[in-house]
Amino acid sequence: MSFTWRYVVRPDGSFCRVGNLNGSLDHVGDEELARLHPAEDEQPARPSSRCGADLLLHWHGPLMTGVWMELCPACDAHRPAARAFIRWHRHPNRDPGALPRLFEDWETETMHAHGWVRAPQPQAPPSPPVPLRLIPRGQG
């Protein structure tokens, strides 16, 4: 079983993340995926729990962690992954293809600040060796 994320980025920089179990969404184009996951009603800006400034993004941390992730330009500009994500979010010509790496780096950095560490991805077991088939000389 494999699991990856597909990202839908809207022109305003908002986005959603959709689970792609066993490649079930590999055949779905970005436009169709955006239609399947329309933008939710605009929510009012949420203040940072640290400084009270408006957040660029608020997100639930990974399942079962209970972490509420906040992207605050005032509080997070010193953190490398957050700073890169803030720049992407504010850039008028943002590259949608950069979002998965930026989001995952920010998520990793934020979760680390809350005492969590991302588990390494399991490696596929090596294939068993192909048995040698020996034949006498001159018969092969």
XYZ file of N, CA, C and O in Angstrom:
560
model
N 0.853 -1.169 0.000
C 0.000 0.000 0.000
C 0.899 1.232 0.000
O 1.906 1.292 0.679
N 0.525 2.220 -0.781
C 1.277 3.482 -0.822
C 0.329 4.641 -0.546
O -0.870 4.558 -0.808
N 0.880 5.708 -0.009
C 0.083 6.893 0.283
C 0.911 8.127 -0.016
O 2.045 8.248 0.446
N 0.348 9.009 -0.826
C 0.967 10.296 -1.126
C -0.123 11.360 -1.023
O -1.297 11.045 -0.862
N 0.273 12.606 -1.124
C -0.684 13.721 -1.110
C -0.749 14.346 -2.487
O 0.263 14.462 -3.172
N -1.938 14.766 -2.886
C -2.136 15.612 -4.061
C -2.554 16.974 -3.542
O -3.357 17.079 -2.615
N -2.018 18.034 -4.123
C -2.316 19.398 -3.696
C -3.107 20.109 -4.781
O -2.789 19.998 -5.956
N -4.128 20.850 -4.358
C -4.908 21.700 -5.252
C -4.626 23.127 -4.825
O -4.945 23.527 -3.705
N -3.983 23.896 -5.706
C -3.642 25.291 -5.400
C -4.554 26.198 -6.203
O -4.662 26.071 -7.417
N -5.183 27.120 -5.498
C -6.078 28.085 -6.148
C -5.300 29.372 -6.443
O -4.258 29.620 -5.841
N -5.782 30.202 -7.357
C -5.055 31.422 -7.729
C -4.743 32.351 -6.549
O -3.728 33.046 -6.555
N -5.596 32.349 -5.527
C -5.356 33.240 -4.385
C -4.330 32.682 -3.402
O -4.025 33.301 -2.387
N -3.790 31.495 -3.678
C -2.798 30.887 -2.797
C -3.393 29.911 -1.801
O -2.663 29.183 -1.141
N -4.720 29.874 -1.697
C -5.317 28.874 -0.815
C -5.163 27.510 -1.483
O -4.984 27.412 -2.700
N -5.228 26.479 -0.701
C -5.038 25.148 -1.259
C -5.689 24.121 -0.357
O -6.066 24.399 0.777
N -5.823 22.920 -0.888
C -6.228 21.787 -0.070
C -5.316 20.627 -0.417
O -4.641 20.629 -1.451
N -5.288 19.679 0.456
C -4.436 18.509 0.303
C -5.349 17.288 0.346
O -6.169 17.145 1.244
N -5.208 16.418 -0.649
C -6.088 15.263 -0.794
C -5.235 13.998 -0.767
O -4.237 13.904 -1.473
N -5.638 13.035 0.053
C -4.911 11.774 0.135
C -5.035 10.970 -1.145
O -6.113 10.857 -1.718
N -3.920 10.429 -1.594
C -3.864 9.657 -2.832
C -3.410 8.235 -2.480
O -2.238 7.903 -2.584
N -4.354 7.418 -2.056
C -4.063 6.064 -1.616
C -3.868 5.147 -2.817
O -4.726 5.074 -3.705
N -2.740 4.476 -2.834
C -2.402 3.532 -3.916
C -2.514 4.148 -5.309
O -2.881 3.473 -6.264
N -2.256 5.450 -5.409
C -2.287 6.108 -6.716
C -3.671 6.272 -7.300
O -3.818 6.490 -8.503
N -4.712 6.190 -6.454
C -6.086 6.250 -6.964
C -6.409 7.564 -7.664
O -7.337 7.618 -8.469
N -5.661 8.627 -7.391
C -5.909 9.922 -8.043
C -4.863 10.263 -9.095
O -4.857 11.364 -9.625
N -3.985 9.335 -9.401
C -2.931 9.611 -10.386
C -3.497 9.989 -11.747
O -2.909 10.785 -12.469
N -4.637 9.439 -12.107
C -5.237 9.695 -13.429
C -6.109 10.953 -13.443
O -6.583 11.356 -14.490
N -6.316 11.574 -12.280
C -7.184 12.752 -12.180
C -6.336 14.006 -12.397
O -5.347 14.226 -11.696
N -6.718 14.829 -13.377
C -5.983 16.061 -13.668
C -6.203 17.109 -12.581
O -7.151 17.035 -11.787
N -5.328 18.105 -12.533
C -5.409 19.163 -11.527
C -6.731 19.922 -11.591
O -7.322 20.239 -10.562
N -7.217 20.215 -12.805
C -8.470 20.960 -12.948
C -9.655 20.160 -12.402
O -10.515 20.685 -11.706
N -9.683 18.875 -12.712
C -10.766 18.021 -12.220
C -10.692 17.878 -10.699
O -11.708 17.913 -10.005
N -9.495 17.732 -10.175
C -9.323 17.632 -8.732
C -9.791 18.911 -8.042
O -10.430 18.860 -6.993
N -9.528 20.058 -8.655
C -9.989 21.339 -8.099
C -11.515 21.407 -8.099
O -12.110 21.940 -7.159
N -12.160 20.868 -9.135
C -13.626 20.847 -9.167
C -14.189 19.916 -8.094
O -15.232 20.182 -7.508
N -13.501 18.820 -7.839
C -13.955 17.871 -6.829
C -13.785 18.416 -5.409
O -14.466 17.977 -4.487
N -12.856 19.354 -5.239
C -12.576 19.935 -3.926
C -12.625 21.461 -4.019
O -11.594 22.133 -3.984
N -13.844 22.021 -4.142
C -13.964 23.479 -4.273
C -13.521 24.186 -2.991
O -13.497 23.596 -1.908
N -13.182 25.457 -3.143
C -12.767 26.264 -1.991
C -13.923 26.375 -1.013
O -15.077 26.516 -1.415
N -13.602 26.288 0.249
C -14.625 26.465 1.272
C -14.923 27.944 1.396
O -14.168 28.793 0.933
N -16.055 28.258 2.034
C -16.394 29.662 2.245
C -15.249 30.369 2.947
O -14.579 29.800 3.810
N -15.026 31.602 2.548
C -13.945 32.402 3.121
C -14.131 32.526 4.632
O -15.185 32.899 5.114
N -13.107 32.187 5.364
C -13.141 32.316 6.809
C -12.425 33.601 7.197
O -11.472 34.010 6.534
N -12.860 34.245 8.272
C -12.181 35.467 8.696
C -10.741 35.160 9.095
O -10.425 34.040 9.487
N -9.900 36.169 8.943
C -8.495 36.004 9.323
C -8.432 35.594 10.787
O -9.195 36.075 11.623
N -7.551 34.689 11.073
C -7.407 34.185 12.432
C -6.141 34.790 13.035
O -5.105 34.821 12.386
N -6.205 35.250 14.280
C -5.007 35.827 14.889
C -4.048 34.751 15.387
O -4.460 33.660 15.777
N -2.785 35.081 15.371
C -1.760 34.199 15.902
C -1.966 34.031 17.402
O -2.229 34.993 18.116
N -1.823 32.802 17.867
C -1.935 32.554 19.304
C -0.698 33.068 20.043
O -0.719 33.191 21.260
N 0.353 33.417 19.285
C 1.602 33.879 19.910
C 1.695 35.392 19.992
O 2.170 35.916 20.982
N 1.256 36.098 18.928
C 1.440 37.558 18.927
C 0.172 38.342 18.598
O 0.152 39.555 18.725
N -0.868 37.671 18.114
C -2.114 38.347 17.783
C -2.206 38.862 16.360
O -3.265 39.313 15.931
N -1.114 38.799 15.579
C -1.139 39.237 14.177
C -1.947 38.236 13.346
O -2.162 37.092 13.756
N -2.396 38.671 12.157
C -3.134 37.769 11.275
C -2.226 36.664 10.761
O -1.076 36.907 10.383
N -2.751 35.449 10.722
C -2.022 34.300 10.195
C -2.174 34.217 8.686
O -3.215 34.576 8.141
N -1.147 33.713 8.017
C -1.270 33.390 6.597
C -1.977 32.051 6.438
O -2.685 31.823 5.459
N -1.774 31.167 7.399
C -2.308 29.819 7.297
C -2.442 29.223 8.690
O -1.585 29.434 9.549
N -3.522 28.490 8.899
C -3.659 27.679 10.108
C -4.101 26.301 9.665
O -4.897 26.144 8.733
N -3.537 25.283 10.287
C -3.714 23.925 9.800
C -3.635 22.961 10.970
O -2.810 23.142 11.860
N -4.450 21.913 10.937
C -4.328 20.857 11.942
C -3.072 20.056 11.642
O -2.820 19.703 10.495
N -2.298 19.770 12.673
C -1.123 18.926 12.507
C -1.529 17.504 12.155
O -2.718 17.172 12.114
N -0.555 16.654 11.916
C -0.856 15.266 11.570
C -1.791 14.608 12.594
O -1.774 14.948 13.783
N -2.561 13.686 12.119
C -3.566 12.992 12.912
C -3.002 12.480 14.236
O -1.889 11.974 14.288
N -3.768 12.657 15.261
C -3.480 12.158 16.609
C -2.393 12.938 17.352
O -2.025 12.556 18.446
N -1.863 14.004 16.771
C -0.834 14.768 17.483
C -1.446 15.870 18.330
O -0.838 16.306 19.302
N -2.614 16.374 17.928
C -3.248 17.463 18.650
C -2.581 18.814 18.431
O -2.896 19.779 19.117
N -1.687 18.890 17.472
C -0.961 20.138 17.219
C -1.744 21.011 16.245
O -2.229 20.540 15.219
N -1.875 22.284 16.571
C -2.485 23.282 15.696
C -1.338 24.084 15.112
O -0.593 24.744 15.838
N -1.139 24.004 13.803
C -0.011 24.672 13.159
C -0.443 26.048 12.673
O -1.504 26.195 12.079
N 0.396 27.044 12.945
C 0.123 28.418 12.527
C 1.313 28.947 11.732
O 2.455 28.768 12.136
N 1.014 29.615 10.615
C 2.053 30.280 9.835
C 1.857 31.776 10.017
O 0.929 32.377 9.464
N 2.705 32.371 10.838
C 2.612 33.782 11.183
C 3.853 34.512 10.672
O 4.967 34.181 11.078
N 3.690 35.498 9.784
C 4.850 36.228 9.270
C 5.673 36.899 10.377
O 6.889 36.975 10.289
N 5.020 37.367 11.420
C 5.744 38.048 12.500
C 6.516 37.069 13.378
O 7.645 37.349 13.784
N 5.934 35.928 13.676
C 6.554 34.982 14.614
C 7.476 33.966 13.953
O 8.383 33.433 14.603
N 7.253 33.655 12.679
C 7.941 32.533 12.056
C 9.000 32.918 11.029
O 9.616 32.033 10.437
N 9.229 34.200 10.834
C 10.171 34.631 9.790
C 11.601 34.162 10.047
O 12.396 34.074 9.112
N 11.939 33.817 11.282
C 13.297 33.363 11.601
C 13.495 31.868 11.313
O 14.626 31.397 11.281
N 12.418 31.140 11.081
C 12.505 29.701 10.825
C 12.633 29.469 9.316
O 11.812 29.957 8.545
N 13.663 28.749 8.861
C 13.929 28.632 7.407
C 12.760 28.096 6.581
O 12.422 28.688 5.556
N 12.141 26.999 6.977
C 11.059 26.437 6.172
C 9.840 27.358 6.203
O 9.191 27.565 5.180
N 9.535 27.924 7.366
C 8.406 28.852 7.469
C 8.657 30.091 6.618
O 7.765 30.563 5.917
N 9.880 30.616 6.666
C 10.223 31.812 5.881
C 10.032 31.554 4.389
O 9.446 32.366 3.662
N 10.465 30.387 3.901
C 10.297 30.044 2.482
C 8.818 29.917 2.130
O 8.379 30.371 1.063
N 8.035 29.346 3.027
C 6.598 29.184 2.788
C 5.893 30.539 2.813
O 4.997 30.797 2.011
N 6.298 31.425 3.696
C 5.739 32.782 3.753
C 6.012 33.506 2.436
O 5.124 34.127 1.859
N 7.257 33.412 1.940
C 7.601 34.058 0.655
C 6.746 33.509 -0.471
O 6.251 34.256 -1.306
N 6.587 32.180 -0.522
C 5.757 31.569 -1.565
C 4.325 32.075 -1.454
O 3.713 32.448 -2.454
N 3.800 32.093 -0.245
C 2.405 32.473 -0.023
C 2.148 33.918 -0.435
O 1.087 34.240 -0.963
N 3.109 34.795 -0.245
C 2.947 36.221 -0.553
C 3.292 36.572 -1.990
O 2.972 37.662 -2.451
N 3.965 35.692 -2.690
C 4.412 35.988 -4.056
C 3.219 35.961 -5.006
O 2.455 35.000 -5.023
N 3.032 36.995 -5.835
C 1.876 37.030 -6.740
C 1.924 35.946 -7.825
O 0.885 35.505 -8.304
N 3.113 35.510 -8.223
C 3.243 34.478 -9.263
C 3.784 33.190 -8.647
O 4.783 32.657 -9.103
N 3.101 32.708 -7.616
C 3.594 31.522 -6.903
C 3.565 30.295 -7.803
O 2.666 30.133 -8.619
N 4.544 29.450 -7.635
C 4.656 28.218 -8.405
C 3.904 27.106 -7.672
O 4.344 26.664 -6.612
N 2.769 26.636 -8.218
C 2.006 25.575 -7.547
C 2.825 24.302 -7.337
O 2.623 23.585 -6.375
N 3.761 24.048 -8.237
C 4.582 22.847 -8.119
C 5.511 22.857 -6.913
O 5.964 21.803 -6.467
N 5.777 24.034 -6.370
C 6.660 24.138 -5.204
C 5.921 23.860 -3.899
O 6.546 23.606 -2.874
N 4.591 23.916 -3.924
C 3.817 23.795 -2.690
C 4.060 22.504 -1.909
O 4.279 22.567 -0.700
N 4.028 21.333 -2.520
C 4.196 20.117 -1.707
C 5.469 20.130 -0.857
O 5.430 19.844 0.333
N 6.588 20.493 -1.456
C 7.854 20.499 -0.708
C 7.835 21.585 0.371
O 8.248 21.348 1.512
N 7.351 22.784 0.026
C 7.294 23.875 1.008
C 6.384 23.519 2.178
O 6.739 23.748 3.345
N 5.223 22.962 1.884
C 4.283 22.606 2.948
C 4.883 21.529 3.845
O 4.842 21.626 5.075
N 5.427 20.487 3.246
C 5.962 19.391 4.042
C 7.170 19.821 4.861
O 7.335 19.383 6.006
N 8.004 20.702 4.318
C 9.134 21.232 5.101
C 8.629 22.056 6.278
O 9.142 21.942 7.397
N 7.614 22.896 6.032
C 7.037 23.708 7.108
C 6.382 22.821 8.164
O 6.546 23.027 9.365
N 5.646 21.808 7.705
C 5.002 20.884 8.636
C 6.051 20.177 9.501
O 5.906 20.080 10.724
N 7.118 19.701 8.889
C 8.189 19.019 9.627
C 8.824 19.957 10.644
O 9.022 19.592 11.805
N 9.130 21.178 10.201
C 9.754 22.171 11.080
C 8.832 22.532 12.253
O 9.264 22.601 13.404
N 7.553 22.738 11.966
C 6.587 23.108 12.995
C 6.378 21.964 13.981
O 6.358 22.180 15.199
N 6.223 20.765 13.474
C 6.022 19.620 14.358
C 7.263 19.379 15.219
O 7.147 19.027 16.391
N 8.442 19.597 14.660
C 9.679 19.454 15.432
C 9.696 20.450 16.590
O 10.106 20.117 17.701
N 9.227 21.674 16.333
C 9.173 22.690 17.394
C 8.201 22.288 18.505
O 8.316 22.761 19.637
N 7.255 21.407 18.183
C 6.295 20.907 19.172
C 6.728 19.566 19.764
O 5.949 18.903 20.455
N 7.946 19.136 19.451
C 8.479 17.905 20.033
C 8.233 16.643 19.240
O 8.488 15.549 19.728
N 7.776 16.772 18.000
C 7.519 15.603 17.165
C 8.601 15.483 16.107
O 9.140 16.480 15.637
N 8.881 14.272 15.687
C 9.853 14.009 14.623
C 9.176 13.131 13.586
O 8.472 12.187 13.935
N 9.380 13.457 12.326
C 8.779 12.664 11.236
C 9.497 11.313 11.169
O 10.716 11.244 11.120
N 8.702 10.263 11.186
C 9.263 8.912 11.080
C 9.800 8.709 9.669
O 9.206 9.194 8.704
N 10.901 7.992 9.544
C 11.413 7.722 8.199
C 10.418 6.878 7.408
O 9.702 6.053 7.975
N 10.361 7.125 6.116
C 9.481 6.355 5.249
C 10.009 4.927 5.160
O 11.218 4.721 5.014
N 9.132 3.936 5.259
C 9.605 2.550 5.165
C 10.183 2.282 3.777
O 9.657 2.762 2.780
N 11.247 1.556 3.779
C 11.884 1.189 2.516
C 11.278 -0.127 2.034
O 10.957 -0.997 2.837
N 11.132 -0.238 0.740
C 10.644 -1.501 0.177
C 11.701 -2.562 0.441
O 12.902 -2.304 0.314
N 11.268 -3.751 0.839
C 12.266 -4.798 1.086
C 12.976 -5.144 -0.215
O 12.384 -5.062 -1.293
N 14.243 -5.501 -0.104
C 14.956 -5.857 -1.335
C 14.348 -7.111 -1.951
O 13.819 -7.974 -1.254
N 14.420 -7.170 -3.239
C 13.911 -8.353 -3.943
C 14.790 -9.544 -3.591
O 16.005 -9.405 -3.459
N 14.172 -10.702 -3.444
C 15.007 -11.874 -3.174
C 15.901 -12.141 -4.378
O 15.529 -11.847 -5.513
N 17.075 -12.684 -4.127
C 17.978 -12.940 -5.263
C 17.377 -13.982 -6.200
O 16.654 -14.885 -5.784
N 17.665 -13.805 -7.447
C 17.218 -14.761 -8.457
C 18.122 -15.982 -8.335
O 19.351 -15.849 -8.349
N 17.518 -17.160 -8.180
C 18.377 -18.340 -8.026
C 19.178 -18.586 -9.301
O 18.693 -18.401 -10.416
N 20.409 -18.965 -9.082
C 21.272 -19.297 -10.214
C 20.887 -20.663 -10.743
O 20.623 -21.590 -9.981
N 20.836 -20.739 -12.007
C 20.565 -22.034 -12.628
C 21.842 -22.453 -13.326
O 22.281 -21.800 -14.268
N 22.426 -23.474 -12.805
C 23.688 -23.945 -13.361
C 23.429 -25.073 -14.351
O 22.625 -25.982 -14.087
N 24.111 -24.979 -15.451
C 24.009 -26.062 -16.450
C 25.428 -26.466 -16.828
O 26.352 -25.633 -16.798
N 25.613 -27.707 -17.163
C 26.959 -28.134 -17.552
C 27.423 -27.430 -18.819
O 26.623 -27.041 -19.665
N 28.739 -27.240 -18.922
C 29.303 -26.610 -20.110
C 28.907 -27.371 -21.374
O 28.826 -28.580 -21.374
N 28.662 -26.566 -22.373
C 28.341 -27.146 -23.657
C 26.867 -27.466 -23.812
O 26.438 -27.887 -24.871
N 26.062 -27.290 -22.774
C 24.646 -27.582 -22.888
C 23.820 -26.313 -22.883
O 22.627 -26.354 -22.792
N 24.405 -25.173 -22.846
C 23.650 -23.949 -22.779
C 23.825 -23.156 -23.944
O 23.512 -22.508 -24.724
